[in-house]
Amino acid sequence: MGALFFLTILYVSIILNFSLAQDENQFIFNGFHGSNLLQLDGVAKIHSNGLLQLTNTSKQQMGHAFYKIPISFNSSNSSASITFPSFSINFVFAIVPELPNLSGGGMAFTISPSMGFNQAVASQYLGLFNISNNGINANHVLAIELDTIQNPEFKDIDDNHVGIDVNGLSSLESAPATYFSSEEGKNIRLKLINGVPMQLWIDYDAPHKKLNVTLAPATSKKPKQPLLSTAIDLSQVLLENMYVGFSASTGPTASEHYVLGWSFNRSGQAQDLEISKLPKLPRQRKRSELQSKMIVILPLAATVVVVLIMVIAAFCFIRRKKYKEVREDWEKEYGPIRFSYKNLYKATNGFKEVELLGAGGFGKVYRGKLPNSHVEIAVKRVSHDSKQGMRQFVAEISSMGRVRHRNLVQLLGYCRRRGELLLVYDYMPNGSLDKFLFSNEKPNLNWSQRFRILRGVASALLYLHEEWEQVILHRDIKASNVLLDADLNGRLGDFGLARLYDHGTNPQTTHVVGTLGYLAPELTKTGKATTSTDVFAFGAFLLEVACGRRPIDLKGQPEELILVDWVMELWRRGAILDASDPKLEGDFLAEEMELVLKLGLLCSHSMPEMRPNMRQVVQYLDGYDSFPEMQADLVMSSSSSLGKFSVDSLSTNESILPSGR
Ligand SMILES: *[C@@H]1O[C@H](CO)[C@@H](O)[C@H](O)[C@H]1NC(C)=O
Ligand SMILES: *[C@@H]1O[C@H](CO)[C@@H](O)[C@H](O)[C@H]1NC(C)=O
Ligand SMILES: *[C@@H]1O[C@H](CO)[C@@H](O)[C@H](O)[C@H]1NC(C)=O
Ligand SMILES: *[C@@H]1O[C@H](CO)[C@@H](O)[C@H](O)[C@H]1NC(C)=O
Ligand SMILES: *[C@@H]1O[C@H](CO)[C@@H](O)[C@H](O)[C@H]1NC(C)=O
Ligand SMILES: *[C@@H]1O[C@H](CO)[C@@H](O)[C@H](O)[C@H]1NC(C)=O
Ligand SMILES: *[C@@H]1O[C@H](CO)[C@@H](O)[C@H](O)[C@H]1NC(C)=O
């Protein structure tokens, strides 16, 4: 009898558990152990311990995890008792950046009419939207974003905020990540990317049309005051059948985004998660294993330690000299992206020659692998003596570190030593574009690869000129400054670096920075760089890629010496396609080739006002604006300005740098 009773209870509780999990209006996941109720895509996966990982540290990726069963929000069925429900959600998440203090991407809890996000874009679009559907009412999407990047185009308030997004990424309301502590009676700041689990509550009160969002460390109770409390009528946003879940993305830098537990209730207060039962994060797990081993090893270690300390003290004394850096108090403001010289030294095997990737106008570049994270980097050593202007320059580096675009080589940080500056960049496995164009050691690029590179670089330049919060001039655009990533996407490098010479020791002299053949005529006269001198250089670059020749080719026939003139002459003769790179063997789309060549000539116009701006260039290349019909004679050549240089005394691929350095 007793056994039967027990079995019945067991049976009933199994049924109940089952129905609870299946009930579309409420569910709770204390970890996602083998859950088949989530639909995953992108790089998202569920670990064997039940941890849901939305993204790993791969760049420009996204990951989604949605509850498979649609949930009815705005019932059109008038006989149903509820039309628009109140709802309540809480979840525990953690964001673990690849490099400490350097954020990448972000994540969002999302309510959406569909689970298909394959048209969405990673990075700042959080895997939810793309440039054309961002902000459109037809999206019917509510997202609560946990954003760790400040994107000026979406008017983000900082790089560590929680925001309420309706149909797009410009938040309706947002606030820096903090929580209200009753014990201390004040708001306490939280850092989203500190890798520690945190909990978020989202509560909607339908009768009062009020949406509350509350954040706290996972170990704290729900704070009494919400972080955000916004008046909003969600019945005007959400449709009848909606999917609930998470989206996360990584950009040029990456973070791992995790969800540890999740509870949802459409008809009451969401149950609290059992924090102690939630799966552990990979790194925390490692640490606790380590701790248990430590207890065994500790007594033994104690004796060894004493001896070691003496040895290390002596060792440190010697090492301190080797790894000596220059640090000043004011640099703390820019703290996050400062690397230690020691790590860079180790990463590059002590700046060994075998790690040398190249030597450009600004200094030598080494390949390296960061000791702990094994992230591949490129380190540029720039000699720089001046103290003057250093502060401003470092402020600029810090702002450059925030400039992110898929066609720019990401600056990760810097380090300063006496007499030199080390700049740390993303490592680009395929090296620079000029090696592909002008040397036989690399494979030939076909036309569609080249065209994609041109469009990419153009969009990066547009971003620097018009879309970033301030205008950034590149000032040294050329094939050797365009690097190729693993997928052969073009990425513009060295942006903003030319400014280094503006903060040099001798502010009286105007330095002309750039490379012969890419210098606009007015630049050589006035020394003043503008967006249109960048466009000029971009024009030379377009021709370079299409023709497979350098702007000034000392090796070729005399009439082919100046590339612009030669292409212009071919155009006059009605044979512009003869300018195309012989290595392409005629395998290209004639309209595209013609567009690139003519656009190259137009950008190389000697009068700045005749050149298009980068937005127009991008539109021409994207084929949105059909390129104006032009006559060769109208597009005047700029050769007169090039003629002024005594060409044979200059090597053609060296940056012109201030003398005396
Ligand atoms: C991230 O996940 C994807 C898909 O599972 C995998 O191909 C990639 O190698 C992973 N990246 C890292 C850095 O682990
Ligand atoms: C409307 O709701 C009622 C009661 O919940 C239900 O019986 C009926 O089938 C629903 N009608 C439709 C069209 O969904
Ligand atoms: C991260 O930044 C914080 C404050 O900005 C600083 O206290 C901490 O030491 C930094 N951590 C690392 C690993 O650089
Ligand atoms: C943006 O996404 C929408 C739908 O998700 C799609 O129709 C559109 O083609 C996408 N646009 C771009 C530029 O990818
Ligand atoms: C939202 O927050 C306000 C202010 O603290 C509170 O009065 C209200 O009850 C909260 N509503 C919900 C649904 O949590
Ligand atoms: C939700 O339902 C209400 C009432 O039926 C209706 O006025 C509103 O347009 C609906 N919202 C959406 C987004 O369909
Ligand atoms: C949902 O709310 C109801 C009513 O408050 C409660 O009985 C139930 O346990 C909740 N379920 C979950 C999964 O939070």
mmCIF file of C-alpha atoms in Angstrom, residues 59 105 132 199 234 241 300 321 370 472 523 613:
data_model
loop_
_atom_site.group_PDB
_atom_site.id
_atom_site.type_symbol
_atom_site.label_atom_id
_atom_site.label_comp_id
_atom_site.label_asym_id
_atom_site.label_seq_id
_atom_site.Cartn_x
_atom_site.Cartn_y
_atom_site.Cartn_z
ATOM 1 C CA LYS A 59 35.563 37.012 -34.114
ATOM 2 C CA GLY A 105 30.201 42.439 -28.849
ATOM 3 C CA SER A 132 18.754 47.858 -43.546
ATOM 4 C CA GLN A 199 21.319 37.996 -12.781
ATOM 5 C CA LEU A 234 4.182 46.379 -25.490
ATOM 6 C CA ASN A 241 3.031 34.299 -31.550
ATOM 7 C CA LEU A 300 55.194 20.956 0.982
ATOM 8 C CA LYS A 321 65.819 46.187 -15.816
ATOM 9 C CA LEU A 370 49.994 36.369 -25.917
ATOM 10 C CA ILE A 472 39.895 60.359 -38.780
ATOM 11 C CA LEU A 523 48.975 68.174 -50.119
ATOM 12 C CA ASN A 613 33.673 61.835 -51.300
#
